[in-house]
PDB file of C-alpha atoms in Angstrom:
ATOM      1  CA  GLU A   1     -11.301 -47.630  51.677  1.00 81.00           C
ATOM      2  CA  ASP A   2     -12.554 -44.736  53.801  1.00 85.00           C
ATOM      3  CA  GLN A   3     -10.388 -41.633  53.429  1.00 91.00           C
ATOM      4  CA  VAL A   4     -10.295 -38.172  54.943  1.00 96.00           C
ATOM      5  CA  THR A   5      -8.173 -35.413  53.407  1.00 97.00           C
ATOM      6  CA  GLN A   6      -7.641 -32.043  55.043  1.00 98.00           C
ATOM      7  CA  SER A   7      -6.319 -28.917  53.385  1.00 97.00           C
ATOM      8  CA  PRO A   8      -4.276 -26.881  53.680  1.00 97.00           C
ATOM      9  CA  GLU A   9      -1.712 -28.721  55.806  1.00 97.00           C
ATOM     10  CA  ALA A  10      -0.726 -25.438  57.438  1.00 98.00           C
ATOM     11  CA  LEU A  11      -2.281 -21.980  57.465  1.00 98.00           C
ATOM     12  CA  ARG A  12      -0.861 -18.751  58.793  1.00 98.00           C
ATOM     13  CA  LEU A  13      -3.289 -15.876  59.392  1.00 97.00           C
ATOM     14  CA  GLN A  14      -3.064 -12.381  60.762  1.00 98.00           C
ATOM     15  CA  GLU A  15      -5.292 -11.686  63.737  1.00 97.00           C
ATOM     16  CA  GLY A  16      -8.741 -10.783  62.389  1.00 97.00           C
ATOM     17  CA  GLU A  17      -8.139 -12.381  58.968  1.00 97.00           C
ATOM     18  CA  SER A  18     -11.015 -14.821  58.380  1.00 98.00           C
ATOM     19  CA  SER A  19     -10.480 -18.087  56.484  1.00 98.00           C
ATOM     20  CA  SER A  20     -11.740 -21.642  56.003  1.00 98.00           C
ATOM     21  CA  LEU A  21     -10.294 -25.100  56.509  1.00 98.00           C
ATOM     22  CA  ASN A  22     -11.384 -27.943  54.263  1.00 98.00           C
ATOM     23  CA  CYS A  23     -12.096 -31.595  55.010  1.00 98.00           C
ATOM     24  CA  SER A  24     -13.009 -33.832  52.075  1.00 97.00           C
ATOM     25  CA  TYR A  25     -14.054 -37.417  52.661  1.00 95.00           C
ATOM     26  CA  THR A  26     -14.631 -40.606  50.719  1.00 93.00           C
ATOM     27  CA  VAL A  27     -16.641 -43.128  52.701  1.00 87.00           C
ATOM     28  CA  SER A  28     -19.058 -45.939  51.993  1.00 83.00           C
ATOM     29  CA  GLY A  29     -21.687 -44.261  54.142  1.00 86.00           C
ATOM     30  CA  LEU A  30     -21.376 -41.332  56.520  1.00 88.00           C
ATOM     31  CA  ARG A  31     -22.774 -41.669  60.026  1.00 87.00           C
ATOM     32  CA  GLY A  32     -21.206 -38.472  61.334  1.00 90.00           C
ATOM     33  CA  LEU A  33     -18.376 -35.977  60.800  1.00 94.00           C
ATOM     34  CA  PHE A  34     -16.458 -34.566  63.752  1.00 95.00           C
ATOM     35  CA  TRP A  35     -14.169 -31.577  64.222  1.00 98.00           C
ATOM     36  CA  TYR A  36     -11.597 -31.511  66.996  1.00 98.00           C
ATOM     37  CA  ARG A  37      -9.014 -28.983  68.106  1.00 98.00           C
ATOM     38  CA  GLN A  38      -5.628 -30.223  69.309  1.00 98.00           C
ATOM     39  CA  ASP A  39      -2.998 -28.172  71.097  1.00 96.00           C
ATOM     40  CA  PRO A  40       0.626 -29.386  70.961  1.00 93.00           C
ATOM     41  CA  GLY A  41       1.238 -32.462  73.122  1.00 90.00           C
ATOM     42  CA  LYS A  42      -2.401 -32.670  74.245  1.00 94.00           C
ATOM     43  CA  GLY A  43      -5.427 -34.766  73.396  1.00 96.00           C
ATOM     44  CA  PRO A  44      -8.004 -33.616  70.823  1.00 97.00           C
ATOM     45  CA  GLU A  45     -10.778 -31.388  72.175  1.00 97.00           C
ATOM     46  CA  PHE A  46     -14.251 -31.956  70.733  1.00 96.00           C
ATOM     47  CA  LEU A  47     -15.748 -29.047  68.774  1.00 97.00           C
ATOM     48  CA  PHE A  48     -18.635 -30.186  66.542  1.00 94.00           C
ATOM     49  CA  THR A  49     -20.562 -33.127  65.161  1.00 93.00           C
ATOM     50  CA  LEU A  50     -22.367 -32.876  61.800  1.00 95.00           C
ATOM     51  CA  TYR A  51     -24.690 -35.594  60.548  1.00 91.00           C
ATOM     52  CA  SER A  52     -26.287 -34.549  57.280  1.00 92.00           C
ATOM     53  CA  ALA A  53     -25.584 -32.362  54.243  1.00 94.00           C
ATOM     54  CA  GLY A  54     -26.657 -28.776  54.792  1.00 96.00           C
ATOM     55  CA  GLU A  55     -26.137 -28.903  58.536  1.00 96.00           C
ATOM     56  CA  GLU A  56     -24.245 -26.027  60.213  1.00 97.00           C
ATOM     57  CA  LYS A  57     -22.992 -25.527  63.769  1.00 97.00           C
ATOM     58  CA  GLU A  58     -21.365 -22.547  65.423  1.00 97.00           C
ATOM     59  CA  LYS A  59     -19.244 -21.934  68.487  1.00 95.00           C
ATOM     60  CA  GLU A  60     -17.749 -18.517  69.153  1.00 95.00           C
ATOM     61  CA  ARG A  61     -15.582 -17.674  66.098  1.00 96.00           C
ATOM     62  CA  LEU A  62     -15.965 -21.128  64.530  1.00 98.00           C
ATOM     63  CA  LYS A  63     -18.642 -22.405  62.164  1.00 98.00           C
ATOM     64  CA  ALA A  64     -18.707 -25.888  60.662  1.00 98.00           C
ATOM     65  CA  THR A  65     -20.677 -26.827  57.557  1.00 98.00           C
ATOM     66  CA  LEU A  66     -21.260 -30.124  55.763  1.00 97.00           C
ATOM     67  CA  THR A  67     -21.934 -31.155  52.175  1.00 94.00           C
ATOM     68  CA  LYS A  68     -22.136 -34.633  50.680  1.00 91.00           C
ATOM     69  CA  LYS A  69     -18.400 -34.678  49.939  1.00 94.00           C
ATOM     70  CA  GLU A  70     -16.740 -32.205  52.289  1.00 97.00           C
ATOM     71  CA  SER A  71     -16.908 -30.104  55.381  1.00 98.00           C
ATOM     72  CA  PHE A  72     -15.600 -26.621  56.045  1.00 98.00           C
ATOM     73  CA  LEU A  73     -14.495 -25.057  59.299  1.00 98.00           C
ATOM     74  CA  HIS A  74     -14.869 -21.299  58.954  1.00 98.00           C
ATOM     75  CA  ILE A  75     -12.881 -19.127  61.349  1.00 98.00           C
ATOM     76  CA  THR A  76     -14.130 -15.543  61.654  1.00 98.00           C
ATOM     77  CA  ALA A  77     -11.786 -12.821  62.941  1.00 97.00           C
ATOM     78  CA  PRO A  78      -9.366 -15.298  64.533  1.00 97.00           C
ATOM     79  CA  LYS A  79      -7.298 -14.520  67.600  1.00 97.00           C
ATOM     80  CA  PRO A  80      -3.856 -15.863  68.550  1.00 97.00           C
ATOM     81  CA  GLU A  81      -5.496 -18.258  71.022  1.00 97.00           C
ATOM     82  CA  ASP A  82      -7.171 -19.994  68.068  1.00 97.00           C
ATOM     83  CA  SER A  83      -3.746 -21.297  67.014  1.00 98.00           C
ATOM     84  CA  ALA A  84      -3.873 -25.100  67.099  1.00 98.00           C
ATOM     85  CA  THR A  85      -4.184 -28.140  64.853  1.00 98.00           C
ATOM     86  CA  TYR A  86      -7.748 -28.763  63.693  1.00 98.00           C
ATOM     87  CA  LEU A  87      -8.628 -32.390  63.056  1.00 98.00           C
ATOM     88  CA  CYS A  88     -11.508 -33.730  61.006  1.00 98.00           C
ATOM     89  CA  ALA A  89     -12.786 -37.287  61.541  1.00 96.00           C
ATOM     90  CA  VAL A  90     -15.611 -39.410  60.152  1.00 93.00           C
ATOM     91  CA  GLN A  91     -17.689 -42.263  61.492  1.00 89.00           C
ATOM     92  CA  THR A  92     -18.980 -44.621  58.833  1.00 85.00           C
ATOM     93  CA  LEU A  93     -22.051 -46.811  58.641  1.00 79.00           C
ATOM     94  CA  SER A  94     -19.936 -49.898  58.102  1.00 73.00           C
ATOM     95  CA  GLY A  95     -16.639 -51.113  59.430  1.00 60.00           C
ATOM     96  CA  ASN A  96     -15.290 -51.394  62.939  1.00 62.00           C
ATOM     97  CA  THR A  97     -13.385 -48.119  63.204  1.00 70.00           C
ATOM     98  CA  PRO A  98     -15.020 -45.566  65.479  1.00 79.00           C
ATOM     99  CA  LEU A  99     -13.222 -42.594  63.911  1.00 90.00           C
ATOM    100  CA  VAL A 100     -11.131 -42.169  60.750  1.00 92.00           C
ATOM    101  CA  PHE A 101      -9.038 -39.015  61.031  1.00 96.00           C
ATOM    102  CA  GLY A 102      -7.427 -36.704  58.546  1.00 97.00           C
ATOM    103  CA  LYS A 103      -3.897 -35.438  59.142  1.00 97.00           C
ATOM    104  CA  GLY A 104      -5.114 -32.076  60.375  1.00 97.00           C
ATOM    105  CA  THR A 105      -4.575 -28.430  59.498  1.00 98.00           C
ATOM    106  CA  ARG A 106      -2.027 -26.570  61.612  1.00 97.00           C
ATOM    107  CA  LEU A 107      -3.338 -23.033  62.140  1.00 98.00           C
ATOM    108  CA  SER A 108      -1.145 -20.175  63.318  1.00 98.00           C
ATOM    109  CA  VAL A 109      -2.734 -16.792  64.086  1.00 98.00           C
ATOM    110  CA  ILE A 110      -0.258 -13.944  64.364  1.00 97.00           C
ATOM    111  CA  ALA A 111      -1.033 -10.844  66.450  1.00 95.00           C
TER     112      ALA A 111
ATOM    113  CA  ASP B   1     -16.961 -33.605  86.218  1.00 63.00           C
ATOM    114  CA  ALA B   2     -13.570 -35.169  85.539  1.00 82.00           C
ATOM    115  CA  GLY B   3     -12.709 -35.854  81.946  1.00 94.00           C
ATOM    116  CA  VAL B   4     -10.844 -38.835  80.565  1.00 97.00           C
ATOM    117  CA  THR B   5      -7.673 -39.487  82.523  1.00 97.00           C
ATOM    118  CA  GLN B   6      -4.581 -41.351  81.355  1.00 98.00           C
ATOM    119  CA  SER B   7      -1.430 -42.513  83.064  1.00 97.00           C
ATOM    120  CA  PRO B   8       1.444 -42.151  82.908  1.00 97.00           C
ATOM    121  CA  THR B   9       1.883 -38.802  81.153  1.00 97.00           C
ATOM    122  CA  HIS B  10       5.273 -39.673  79.727  1.00 96.00           C
ATOM    123  CA  LEU B  11       7.170 -42.920  79.420  1.00 96.00           C
ATOM    124  CA  ILE B  12      10.606 -43.844  78.121  1.00 98.00           C
ATOM    125  CA  LYS B  13      11.347 -47.468  77.238  1.00 98.00           C
ATOM    126  CA  THR B  14      13.999 -49.360  75.300  1.00 98.00           C
ATOM    127  CA  ARG B  15      13.461 -51.660  72.359  1.00 98.00           C
ATOM    128  CA  GLY B  16      12.121 -55.095  73.282  1.00 98.00           C
ATOM    129  CA  GLN B  17      10.520 -53.961  76.517  1.00 98.00           C
ATOM    130  CA  HIS B  18       6.850 -54.126  77.425  1.00 98.00           C
ATOM    131  CA  VAL B  19       4.597 -51.185  78.344  1.00 98.00           C
ATOM    132  CA  THR B  20       1.161 -50.808  79.963  1.00 98.00           C
ATOM    133  CA  LEU B  21      -0.868 -47.644  79.527  1.00 98.00           C
ATOM    134  CA  ARG B  22      -3.958 -46.893  81.585  1.00 98.00           C
ATOM    135  CA  CYS B  23      -7.165 -44.980  80.968  1.00 98.00           C
ATOM    136  CA  SER B  24     -10.190 -44.013  83.063  1.00 98.00           C
ATOM    137  CA  PRO B  25     -13.262 -42.895  81.093  1.00 96.00           C
ATOM    138  CA  ILE B  26     -15.680 -40.126  81.888  1.00 95.00           C
ATOM    139  CA  SER B  27     -18.109 -41.197  84.607  1.00 93.00           C
ATOM    140  CA  GLY B  28     -21.090 -42.948  83.006  1.00 90.00           C
ATOM    141  CA  HIS B  29     -19.270 -43.778  79.786  1.00 92.00           C
ATOM    142  CA  LYS B  30     -19.073 -47.483  78.989  1.00 91.00           C
ATOM    143  CA  SER B  31     -16.920 -47.479  75.867  1.00 91.00           C
ATOM    144  CA  VAL B  32     -13.194 -46.862  75.589  1.00 94.00           C
ATOM    145  CA  SER B  33     -11.156 -46.576  72.402  1.00 94.00           C
ATOM    146  CA  TRP B  34      -7.392 -46.386  71.938  1.00 97.00           C
ATOM    147  CA  TYR B  35      -5.600 -44.433  69.229  1.00 97.00           C
ATOM    148  CA  GLN B  36      -1.963 -43.984  68.237  1.00 98.00           C
ATOM    149  CA  GLN B  37      -0.823 -40.593  66.978  1.00 97.00           C
ATOM    150  CA  VAL B  38       2.622 -40.154  65.483  1.00 96.00           C
ATOM    151  CA  LEU B  39       4.008 -36.670  64.968  1.00 92.00           C
ATOM    152  CA  GLY B  40       2.348 -34.804  62.115  1.00 91.00           C
ATOM    153  CA  GLN B  41      -0.395 -37.383  61.601  1.00 95.00           C
ATOM    154  CA  GLY B  42      -3.969 -37.780  62.747  1.00 96.00           C
ATOM    155  CA  PRO B  43      -4.825 -40.380  65.388  1.00 97.00           C
ATOM    156  CA  GLN B  44      -5.042 -43.956  64.128  1.00 96.00           C
ATOM    157  CA  PHE B  45      -7.532 -46.383  65.666  1.00 94.00           C
ATOM    158  CA  ILE B  46      -6.146 -49.342  67.637  1.00 96.00           C
ATOM    159  CA  PHE B  47      -8.995 -50.849  69.711  1.00 92.00           C
ATOM    160  CA  GLN B  48     -12.502 -50.198  70.949  1.00 92.00           C
ATOM    161  CA  TYR B  49     -14.021 -51.845  74.020  1.00 92.00           C
ATOM    162  CA  TYR B  50     -17.599 -51.756  75.247  1.00 89.00           C
ATOM    163  CA  GLU B  51     -18.862 -53.513  78.362  1.00 87.00           C
ATOM    164  CA  LYS B  52     -15.532 -55.345  78.652  1.00 90.00           C
ATOM    165  CA  GLU B  53     -15.769 -56.809  75.155  1.00 91.00           C
ATOM    166  CA  GLU B  54     -13.651 -55.907  72.130  1.00 91.00           C
ATOM    167  CA  ARG B  55     -15.877 -54.182  69.561  1.00 87.00           C
ATOM    168  CA  GLY B  56     -13.288 -53.217  67.006  1.00 87.00           C
ATOM    169  CA  ARG B  57      -9.616 -53.566  66.146  1.00 91.00           C
ATOM    170  CA  GLY B  58      -7.479 -51.486  63.832  1.00 91.00           C
ATOM    171  CA  ASN B  59      -4.590 -52.573  61.647  1.00 92.00           C
ATOM    172  CA  PHE B  60      -2.010 -53.110  64.367  1.00 96.00           C
ATOM    173  CA  PRO B  61       0.168 -56.176  65.064  1.00 97.00           C
ATOM    174  CA  ASP B  62      -0.601 -58.732  67.762  1.00 96.00           C
ATOM    175  CA  ARG B  63       2.021 -57.083  69.970  1.00 98.00           C
ATOM    176  CA  PHE B  64      -0.763 -54.662  70.824  1.00 98.00           C
ATOM    177  CA  SER B  65      -3.480 -55.849  73.188  1.00 97.00           C
ATOM    178  CA  ALA B  66      -6.010 -54.243  75.486  1.00 97.00           C
ATOM    179  CA  ARG B  67      -8.675 -54.993  78.008  1.00 97.00           C
ATOM    180  CA  GLN B  68     -11.492 -53.245  79.837  1.00 97.00           C
ATOM    181  CA  PHE B  69     -12.288 -53.740  83.491  1.00 97.00           C
ATOM    182  CA  PRO B  70     -15.686 -53.922  85.296  1.00 95.00           C
ATOM    183  CA  ASN B  71     -15.341 -50.236  86.272  1.00 95.00           C
ATOM    184  CA  TYR B  72     -14.907 -49.427  82.525  1.00 95.00           C
ATOM    185  CA  SER B  73     -11.276 -48.381  82.882  1.00 97.00           C
ATOM    186  CA  SER B  74      -8.907 -49.842  80.336  1.00 98.00           C
ATOM    187  CA  GLU B  75      -5.320 -50.885  79.756  1.00 98.00           C
ATOM    188  CA  LEU B  76      -3.341 -50.921  76.519  1.00 98.00           C
ATOM    189  CA  ASN B  77      -0.382 -53.288  76.446  1.00 98.00           C
ATOM    190  CA  VAL B  78       2.402 -53.265  73.906  1.00 98.00           C
ATOM    191  CA  ASN B  79       4.996 -56.059  73.849  1.00 97.00           C
ATOM    192  CA  ALA B  80       8.419 -56.209  72.212  1.00 98.00           C
ATOM    193  CA  LEU B  81       8.590 -52.447  71.689  1.00 98.00           C
ATOM    194  CA  LEU B  82      10.009 -51.108  68.438  1.00 98.00           C
ATOM    195  CA  LEU B  83      11.388 -47.659  67.711  1.00 97.00           C
ATOM    196  CA  GLY B  84       8.349 -47.075  65.500  1.00 97.00           C
ATOM    197  CA  ASP B  85       6.028 -47.459  68.491  1.00 98.00           C
ATOM    198  CA  SER B  86       7.121 -44.028  69.713  1.00 98.00           C
ATOM    199  CA  ALA B  87       3.970 -41.920  69.621  1.00 97.00           C
ATOM    200  CA  LEU B  88       1.244 -40.203  71.608  1.00 98.00           C
ATOM    201  CA  TYR B  89      -1.255 -42.841  72.753  1.00 98.00           C
ATOM    202  CA  LEU B  90      -4.747 -41.461  73.158  1.00 98.00           C
ATOM    203  CA  CYS B  91      -7.693 -42.894  75.002  1.00 97.00           C
ATOM    204  CA  ALA B  92     -11.217 -41.779  74.167  1.00 96.00           C
ATOM    205  CA  SER B  93     -14.452 -42.550  75.967  1.00 94.00           C
ATOM    206  CA  SER B  94     -18.047 -42.481  74.780  1.00 90.00           C
ATOM    207  CA  PHE B  95     -21.370 -43.379  76.341  1.00 85.00           C
ATOM    208  CA  SER B  96     -21.965 -46.478  74.270  1.00 73.00           C
ATOM    209  CA  GLY B  97     -20.236 -48.395  71.549  1.00 57.00           C
ATOM    210  CA  GLN B  98     -22.586 -51.158  70.634  1.00 53.00           C
ATOM    211  CA  GLY B  99     -23.649 -50.284  67.119  1.00 55.00           C
ATOM    212  CA  VAL B 100     -24.248 -46.680  68.088  1.00 51.00           C
ATOM    213  CA  PHE B 101     -21.145 -45.197  66.603  1.00 53.00           C
ATOM    214  CA  THR B 102     -22.545 -41.683  66.477  1.00 59.00           C
ATOM    215  CA  ASP B 103     -21.576 -41.301  70.123  1.00 77.00           C
ATOM    216  CA  THR B 104     -19.156 -38.423  70.485  1.00 87.00           C
ATOM    217  CA  GLN B 105     -15.718 -39.565  71.601  1.00 91.00           C
ATOM    218  CA  TYR B 106     -13.972 -37.459  74.240  1.00 94.00           C
ATOM    219  CA  PHE B 107     -10.213 -37.755  74.415  1.00 97.00           C
ATOM    220  CA  GLY B 108      -7.809 -37.820  77.307  1.00 97.00           C
ATOM    221  CA  PRO B 109      -4.501 -35.918  77.411  1.00 97.00           C
ATOM    222  CA  GLY B 110      -2.550 -38.894  76.077  1.00 97.00           C
ATOM    223  CA  THR B 111       0.574 -40.791  77.096  1.00 98.00           C
ATOM    224  CA  ARG B 112       3.770 -39.816  75.299  1.00 97.00           C
ATOM    225  CA  LEU B 113       5.774 -43.021  74.717  1.00 98.00           C
ATOM    226  CA  THR B 114       9.384 -42.769  73.620  1.00 98.00           C
ATOM    227  CA  VAL B 115      11.200 -45.965  72.611  1.00 98.00           C
ATOM    228  CA  LEU B 116      15.008 -45.753  72.544  1.00 97.00           C
TER     229      LEU B 116
END
């Protein structure tokens, strides 16, 4: 069974304090790994897609990396507006599920 | 360009009732997927439609059904509502869905369903 596990469940940072969120996955074959940001009561907002081990993508203070077993979302010098839940999802080579999501990491950045 | 739109925004129903949720995809997108998200969990896949045909179904009871129209908009129907159906229902659109699952899915704002 395809599984996605995110850690930590919640993370509280001071403004400017860099950190990383982890997404580990167990799938029969990875077609792509996605990161989304979700604000309370809203739909997920697309951030990145990663396809192969060693791939990296950046957007403002965020950088996503991928290995064969996990992905990291690095947040550099976060600001309060980065507070949100960050969701990781995978697409697999088999099966009929477009995206399998983890439970998310709830990030709070304190000024 | 407009993103994915969903209606209604919020909905309150009582147990046993029926509900219809609606979704319009991004212009040019032909695939629509539905997800259920309960509080504190990640979205869980319900259905995917492409060119009006069902392409995938998640582990949900037959009370859940959906369809896609010629203009690529979609409806999710839930019959005989249970308290446990209370959740945020998300619609996502992508350009294609026929064996090209690497298409990025873009989500709408969701419909918050409360069952009393």
